[in-house]
Amino acid sequence: MSELNLILMGPPGAGKGTQAERLVDDFDLPYYATGDILRAAIAEGTELGKEAQPIVEAGDLVPDELMIGVIMERFDTPEAEDGFILDGFPRTVGQAEALDEALDRRGRSLTAALLIDAPAEEVIRRLSGRRICVKNGHVYHVENDPPKTEGVCDQDGSRLIQRDDDKPETIKRRLSVYREQTEPLIDWYDQRGALRRFDGSRPPDEVHSHIRATLATLALEAEL
Ligand code: AP5
């Protein structure tokens, strides 16, 4: 395969970011996570951040045209020539159509849509215990994956915080938004033969091994 163009899909808390960190290490690809991009814009107080803040904090979706613009400006950079990992985009049919068109126009195609799924009670437990570092967004869990020193990131020493949208009522809203607006994309990518499913309730290393094995098979098929 000449390029590796991947999207990570799945409900909030299924482990998209956790797997993305591993895949970035494996394949040295640029990683575009729309949630991270929005949180950085909110922290910096940019125009995008000001518009997105109340929407993100309520657990709703930022308008398509804003998100499509954010991703498209990253597509046309030399770093994304050999592939990319998208996490949290597309999240609506409108975003998926825009991505398809953008890839088509550039004579490129999606390698796979990696769906990491997990039951609602598990993702609620994970999100309630999640902590992220203020500097680079490294992810921990207070029970499953605690840092060596409480409240401090193992990797960069920065402070660990709870995301504003990881409060119980916002988690509920995010899950219902996912079901209404993002789940239809599962069929969308399945019909295009791009969907690959993974059981996100398995331990992170196991999920990672399954994704690696699937990508290796896709690479072999592409050579035939
Ligand atoms: P975003 O940041 O994308 O949030 P999300 O999709 O809700 O996903 P999360 O980051 O919460 O979960 P994750 O699946 O990455 O799980 P993680 O690996 O961290 O978006 C936030 C908001 O931005 C949206 O609500 C929306 O408002 C806006 N937005 C973003 N993109 C947009 C778009 N395209 N259009 C419009 N609006 C947009 O893991 C979670 C926890 O579980 C961690 O503590 C981790 O340690 C633990 N864990 C992970 N894997 C496992 C495992 N296998 N076993 C046990 N524990 C695990």
Short mmCIF file of C-alpha atoms and ligand atoms in Angstrom, two decimals:
data_model
loop_
_atom_site.label_atom_id
_atom_site.label_comp_id
_atom_site.label_asym_id
_atom_site.label_seq_id
_atom_site.Cartn_x
_atom_site.Cartn_y
_atom_site.Cartn_z
CA MET A 1 0.00 0.00 0.00
CA SER A 2 1.46 3.33 -0.99
CA GLU A 3 -0.61 5.34 1.49
CA LEU A 4 -2.27 4.57 4.80
CA ASN A 5 -5.37 6.76 5.10
CA LEU A 6 -7.23 5.77 8.25
CA ILE A 7 -10.17 7.00 10.25
CA LEU A 8 -10.95 5.94 13.81
CA MET A 9 -14.64 5.72 14.71
CA GLY A 10 -16.59 4.66 17.76
CA PRO A 11 -18.57 5.99 20.70
CA PRO A 12 -17.05 8.45 23.17
CA GLY A 13 -14.67 6.55 25.43
CA ALA A 14 -14.32 3.46 23.22
CA GLY A 15 -10.56 4.00 23.09
CA LYS A 16 -9.97 5.85 19.81
CA GLY A 17 -7.33 8.18 21.26
CA THR A 18 -5.69 5.31 23.14
CA GLN A 19 -5.30 3.27 19.95
CA ALA A 20 -4.31 6.32 17.90
CA GLU A 21 -1.28 6.90 20.14
CA ARG A 22 -0.10 3.34 19.39
CA LEU A 23 -0.79 3.59 15.65
CA VAL A 24 1.08 6.88 15.40
CA ASP A 25 4.10 5.14 16.97
CA ASP A 26 3.73 2.17 14.61
CA PHE A 27 3.36 4.04 11.34
CA ASP A 28 4.75 7.50 11.99
CA LEU A 29 1.70 9.15 10.40
CA PRO A 30 0.27 12.60 11.10
CA TYR A 31 -2.61 12.38 13.55
CA TYR A 32 -5.56 14.75 13.38
CA ALA A 33 -7.99 14.48 16.29
CA THR A 34 -10.76 17.04 15.95
CA GLY A 35 -11.54 16.91 19.68
CA ASP A 36 -7.88 17.74 20.52
CA ILE A 37 -7.82 20.50 17.89
CA LEU A 38 -10.98 22.04 19.39
CA ARG A 39 -9.71 21.79 22.99
CA ALA A 40 -6.44 23.50 21.95
CA ALA A 41 -8.41 26.26 20.17
CA ILE A 42 -10.57 26.74 23.29
CA ALA A 43 -7.48 26.94 25.53
CA GLU A 44 -5.88 29.50 23.19
CA GLY A 45 -9.09 31.54 22.88
CA THR A 46 -9.04 31.61 19.05
CA GLU A 47 -12.17 32.44 16.99
CA LEU A 48 -12.74 28.71 16.43
CA GLY A 49 -12.31 28.08 20.16
CA LYS A 50 -14.81 30.80 21.12
CA GLU A 51 -17.41 29.41 18.75
CA ALA A 52 -16.80 25.78 19.74
CA GLN A 53 -16.57 26.10 23.54
CA PRO A 54 -20.28 26.17 24.49
CA ILE A 55 -21.06 23.44 21.95
CA VAL A 56 -18.29 21.09 23.13
CA GLU A 57 -19.13 21.68 26.79
CA ALA A 58 -22.78 20.79 26.10
CA GLY A 59 -21.74 17.57 24.31
CA ASP A 60 -23.19 18.67 20.95
CA LEU A 61 -21.50 18.75 17.55
CA VAL A 62 -19.69 21.76 16.14
CA PRO A 63 -21.21 22.73 12.71
CA ASP A 64 -20.00 20.70 9.73
CA GLU A 65 -18.62 23.64 7.75
CA LEU A 66 -16.27 24.60 10.60
CA MET A 67 -15.00 21.05 11.11
CA ILE A 68 -14.59 20.37 7.39
CA GLY A 69 -12.47 23.54 7.10
CA VAL A 70 -10.31 22.47 10.05
CA ILE A 71 -9.53 19.08 8.47
CA MET A 72 -9.12 20.26 4.87
CA GLU A 73 -6.44 22.77 5.75
CA ARG A 74 -4.39 19.92 7.25
CA PHE A 75 -4.89 17.65 4.24
CA ASP A 76 -2.96 19.85 1.87
CA THR A 77 0.23 19.81 3.89
CA PRO A 78 3.30 17.77 2.81
CA GLU A 79 3.21 15.78 6.08
CA ALA A 80 -0.11 14.17 5.07
CA GLU A 81 1.12 13.01 1.63
CA ASP A 82 1.83 9.41 2.70
CA GLY A 83 -1.28 9.07 4.83
CA PHE A 84 -3.01 10.21 7.98
CA ILE A 85 -4.98 9.06 11.00
CA LEU A 86 -8.24 10.92 11.58
CA ASP A 87 -9.83 10.59 15.01
CA GLY A 88 -13.30 12.06 15.60
CA PHE A 89 -13.81 13.06 11.96
CA PRO A 90 -16.07 12.41 10.12
CA ARG A 91 -18.91 12.44 12.64
CA THR A 92 -21.85 13.18 10.36
CA VAL A 93 -22.87 12.08 6.88
CA GLY A 94 -22.12 15.63 5.66
CA GLN A 95 -18.54 15.35 6.97
CA ALA A 96 -18.13 11.88 5.41
CA GLU A 97 -19.29 13.21 2.02
CA ALA A 98 -16.83 16.09 2.26
CA LEU A 99 -13.99 13.70 3.11
CA ASP A 100 -14.89 11.39 0.20
CA GLU A 101 -14.94 14.31 -2.24
CA ALA A 102 -11.65 15.70 -0.93
CA LEU A 103 -9.92 12.33 -1.29
CA ASP A 104 -11.43 11.79 -4.79
CA ARG A 105 -10.26 15.21 -5.98
CA ARG A 106 -6.74 14.32 -4.90
CA GLY A 107 -6.87 10.85 -6.49
CA ARG A 108 -6.64 9.25 -3.06
CA SER A 109 -8.86 6.83 -1.19
CA LEU A 110 -9.57 5.70 2.34
CA THR A 111 -7.61 2.60 3.42
CA ALA A 112 -10.03 1.70 6.24
CA ALA A 113 -12.58 3.04 8.71
CA LEU A 114 -11.59 1.40 12.01
CA LEU A 115 -14.64 1.09 14.25
CA ILE A 116 -13.79 0.57 17.93
CA ASP A 117 -16.99 -0.30 19.74
CA ALA A 118 -17.81 -0.78 23.42
CA PRO A 119 -21.07 -0.98 25.42
CA ALA A 120 -22.56 2.18 26.95
CA GLU A 121 -22.00 1.14 30.60
CA GLU A 122 -18.29 0.50 29.89
CA VAL A 123 -17.72 3.83 28.13
CA ILE A 124 -19.50 5.71 30.92
CA ARG A 125 -17.19 4.05 33.48
CA ARG A 126 -14.13 4.90 31.38
CA LEU A 127 -15.03 8.53 30.74
CA SER A 128 -15.92 9.18 34.38
CA GLY A 129 -12.43 7.99 35.43
CA ARG A 130 -10.45 9.49 32.56
CA ARG A 131 -7.77 12.10 33.23
CA ILE A 132 -5.73 13.91 30.58
CA CYS A 133 -2.55 15.96 30.87
CA VAL A 134 -2.79 19.70 30.25
CA LYS A 135 0.32 19.82 28.06
CA ASN A 136 -0.15 17.10 25.44
CA GLY A 137 -3.46 15.41 26.21
CA HIS A 138 -1.87 12.08 27.26
CA VAL A 139 -4.67 9.84 28.52
CA TYR A 140 -4.98 8.00 31.87
CA HIS A 141 -7.69 6.31 33.89
CA VAL A 142 -7.85 6.62 37.68
CA GLU A 143 -8.37 2.84 38.13
CA ASN A 144 -7.32 1.05 34.92
CA ASP A 145 -4.32 3.09 33.91
CA PRO A 146 -3.25 5.42 36.75
CA PRO A 147 -0.13 7.58 36.48
CA LYS A 148 2.88 6.67 38.67
CA THR A 149 2.34 9.85 40.72
CA GLU A 150 -1.26 10.88 41.31
CA GLY A 151 -2.25 13.92 39.25
CA VAL A 152 1.02 14.08 37.26
CA CYS A 153 1.63 12.93 33.65
CA ASP A 154 4.27 10.15 33.43
CA GLN A 155 5.34 11.33 29.97
CA ASP A 156 5.75 15.09 30.31
CA GLY A 157 5.29 15.88 34.02
CA SER A 158 2.32 18.18 33.44
CA ARG A 159 -0.85 18.33 35.56
CA LEU A 160 -3.69 15.86 35.00
CA ILE A 161 -7.23 17.21 34.72
CA GLN A 162 -10.74 15.95 34.00
CA ARG A 163 -12.18 17.09 30.66
CA ASP A 164 -15.12 19.50 31.00
CA ASP A 165 -17.25 17.21 28.83
CA ASP A 166 -16.54 14.15 31.01
CA LYS A 167 -19.21 15.18 33.56
CA PRO A 168 -22.06 12.63 33.87
CA GLU A 169 -24.84 14.70 32.20
CA THR A 170 -22.56 15.68 29.29
CA ILE A 171 -21.41 12.09 28.80
CA LYS A 172 -25.09 11.09 28.41
CA ARG A 173 -25.64 13.80 25.83
CA ARG A 174 -22.49 12.82 23.88
CA LEU A 175 -23.67 9.22 23.73
CA SER A 176 -27.08 10.18 22.38
CA VAL A 177 -25.51 12.55 19.82
CA TYR A 178 -23.23 9.67 18.76
CA ARG A 179 -26.21 7.34 18.29
CA GLU A 180 -28.22 9.89 16.31
CA GLN A 181 -25.59 11.55 14.14
CA THR A 182 -22.50 9.34 13.95
CA GLU A 183 -23.78 5.75 14.05
CA PRO A 184 -25.30 6.07 10.54
CA LEU A 185 -21.71 6.28 9.27
CA ILE A 186 -21.17 2.64 10.24
CA ASP A 187 -23.48 1.57 7.39
CA TRP A 188 -22.04 4.27 5.15
CA TYR A 189 -18.53 2.83 5.39
CA ASP A 190 -19.74 -0.78 5.46
CA GLN A 191 -21.51 -0.28 2.13
CA ARG A 192 -18.25 1.07 0.69
CA GLY A 193 -16.31 -1.98 1.91
CA ALA A 194 -14.08 0.16 4.15
CA LEU A 195 -15.42 -0.75 7.60
CA ARG A 196 -13.33 -2.88 9.98
CA ARG A 197 -14.78 -3.63 13.46
CA PHE A 198 -12.88 -4.07 16.72
CA ASP A 199 -14.10 -5.03 20.18
CA GLY A 200 -13.07 -2.02 22.27
CA SER A 201 -14.05 -3.75 25.50
CA ARG A 202 -10.90 -5.90 25.20
CA PRO A 203 -7.67 -4.66 26.88
CA PRO A 204 -5.86 -1.89 24.93
CA ASP A 205 -2.91 -4.09 23.82
CA GLU A 206 -5.29 -6.72 22.49
CA VAL A 207 -7.30 -4.14 20.51
CA HIS A 208 -4.03 -2.80 19.15
CA SER A 209 -2.86 -6.28 18.03
CA HIS A 210 -6.16 -6.85 16.23
CA ILE A 211 -5.88 -3.53 14.40
CA ARG A 212 -2.27 -4.29 13.42
CA ALA A 213 -3.25 -7.71 12.09
CA THR A 214 -6.11 -6.21 10.06
CA LEU A 215 -3.87 -3.53 8.56
CA ALA A 216 -1.26 -6.18 7.67
CA THR A 217 -3.94 -8.20 5.86
CA LEU A 218 -5.12 -5.11 3.98
CA ALA A 219 -1.54 -4.40 2.92
CA LEU A 220 -1.13 -7.97 1.62
CA GLU A 221 -4.43 -7.76 -0.28
CA ALA A 222 -3.36 -4.47 -1.86
CA GLU A 223 -0.22 -6.15 -3.24
CA LEU A 224 -2.14 -9.05 -4.88
P1 AP5 B 1 -13.57 13.99 21.04
O1 AP5 B 1 -12.42 14.50 21.76
O2 AP5 B 1 -13.37 13.39 19.68
O3 AP5 B 1 -14.34 12.98 22.00
P2 AP5 B 1 -15.04 11.57 21.80
O4 AP5 B 1 -15.29 11.09 20.41
O5 AP5 B 1 -16.26 11.72 22.64
O6 AP5 B 1 -14.02 10.57 22.22
P3 AP5 B 1 -13.17 10.57 23.52
O7 AP5 B 1 -11.94 11.36 23.33
O8 AP5 B 1 -14.04 10.93 24.70
O9 AP5 B 1 -12.89 9.01 23.68
P4 AP5 B 1 -11.87 8.02 22.99
O10 AP5 B 1 -12.65 7.01 22.20
O11 AP5 B 1 -10.75 8.73 22.29
O12 AP5 B 1 -11.34 7.26 24.29
P5 AP5 B 1 -9.92 7.33 25.04
O13 AP5 B 1 -8.89 6.61 24.22
O14 AP5 B 1 -9.63 8.71 25.49
O15 AP5 B 1 -14.66 15.15 20.84
C1 AP5 B 1 -15.04 16.00 21.89
C2 AP5 B 1 -16.09 16.99 21.41
O16 AP5 B 1 -15.55 17.82 20.34
C3 AP5 B 1 -17.36 16.39 20.78
O17 AP5 B 1 -18.30 16.03 21.79
C4 AP5 B 1 -17.84 17.55 19.91
O18 AP5 B 1 -18.47 18.53 20.66
C5 AP5 B 1 -16.55 18.11 19.36
N1 AP5 B 1 -16.12 17.50 18.08
C6 AP5 B 1 -14.99 16.74 17.87
N2 AP5 B 1 -14.92 16.33 16.60
C7 AP5 B 1 -16.01 16.85 15.96
C8 AP5 B 1 -16.51 16.75 14.62
N3 AP5 B 1 -15.86 16.04 13.67
N4 AP5 B 1 -17.67 17.37 14.33
C9 AP5 B 1 -18.32 18.09 15.28
N5 AP5 B 1 -17.93 18.23 16.56
C10 AP5 B 1 -16.78 17.60 16.90
O19 AP5 B 1 -10.27 6.38 26.29
C11 AP5 B 1 -11.22 6.75 27.29
C12 AP5 B 1 -10.78 6.20 28.66
O20 AP5 B 1 -10.83 4.77 28.64
C13 AP5 B 1 -9.34 6.55 29.04
O21 AP5 B 1 -9.29 6.81 30.43
C14 AP5 B 1 -8.51 5.30 28.69
O22 AP5 B 1 -7.40 5.14 29.53
C15 AP5 B 1 -9.53 4.19 28.88
N6 AP5 B 1 -9.40 3.10 27.92
C16 AP5 B 1 -9.17 3.22 26.58
N7 AP5 B 1 -9.14 2.01 25.98
C17 AP5 B 1 -9.37 1.10 26.97
C18 AP5 B 1 -9.50 -0.33 26.98
N8 AP5 B 1 -9.37 -1.06 25.85
N9 AP5 B 1 -9.76 -0.94 28.17
C19 AP5 B 1 -9.89 -0.21 29.31
N10 AP5 B 1 -9.78 1.14 29.37
C20 AP5 B 1 -9.53 1.79 28.21
#
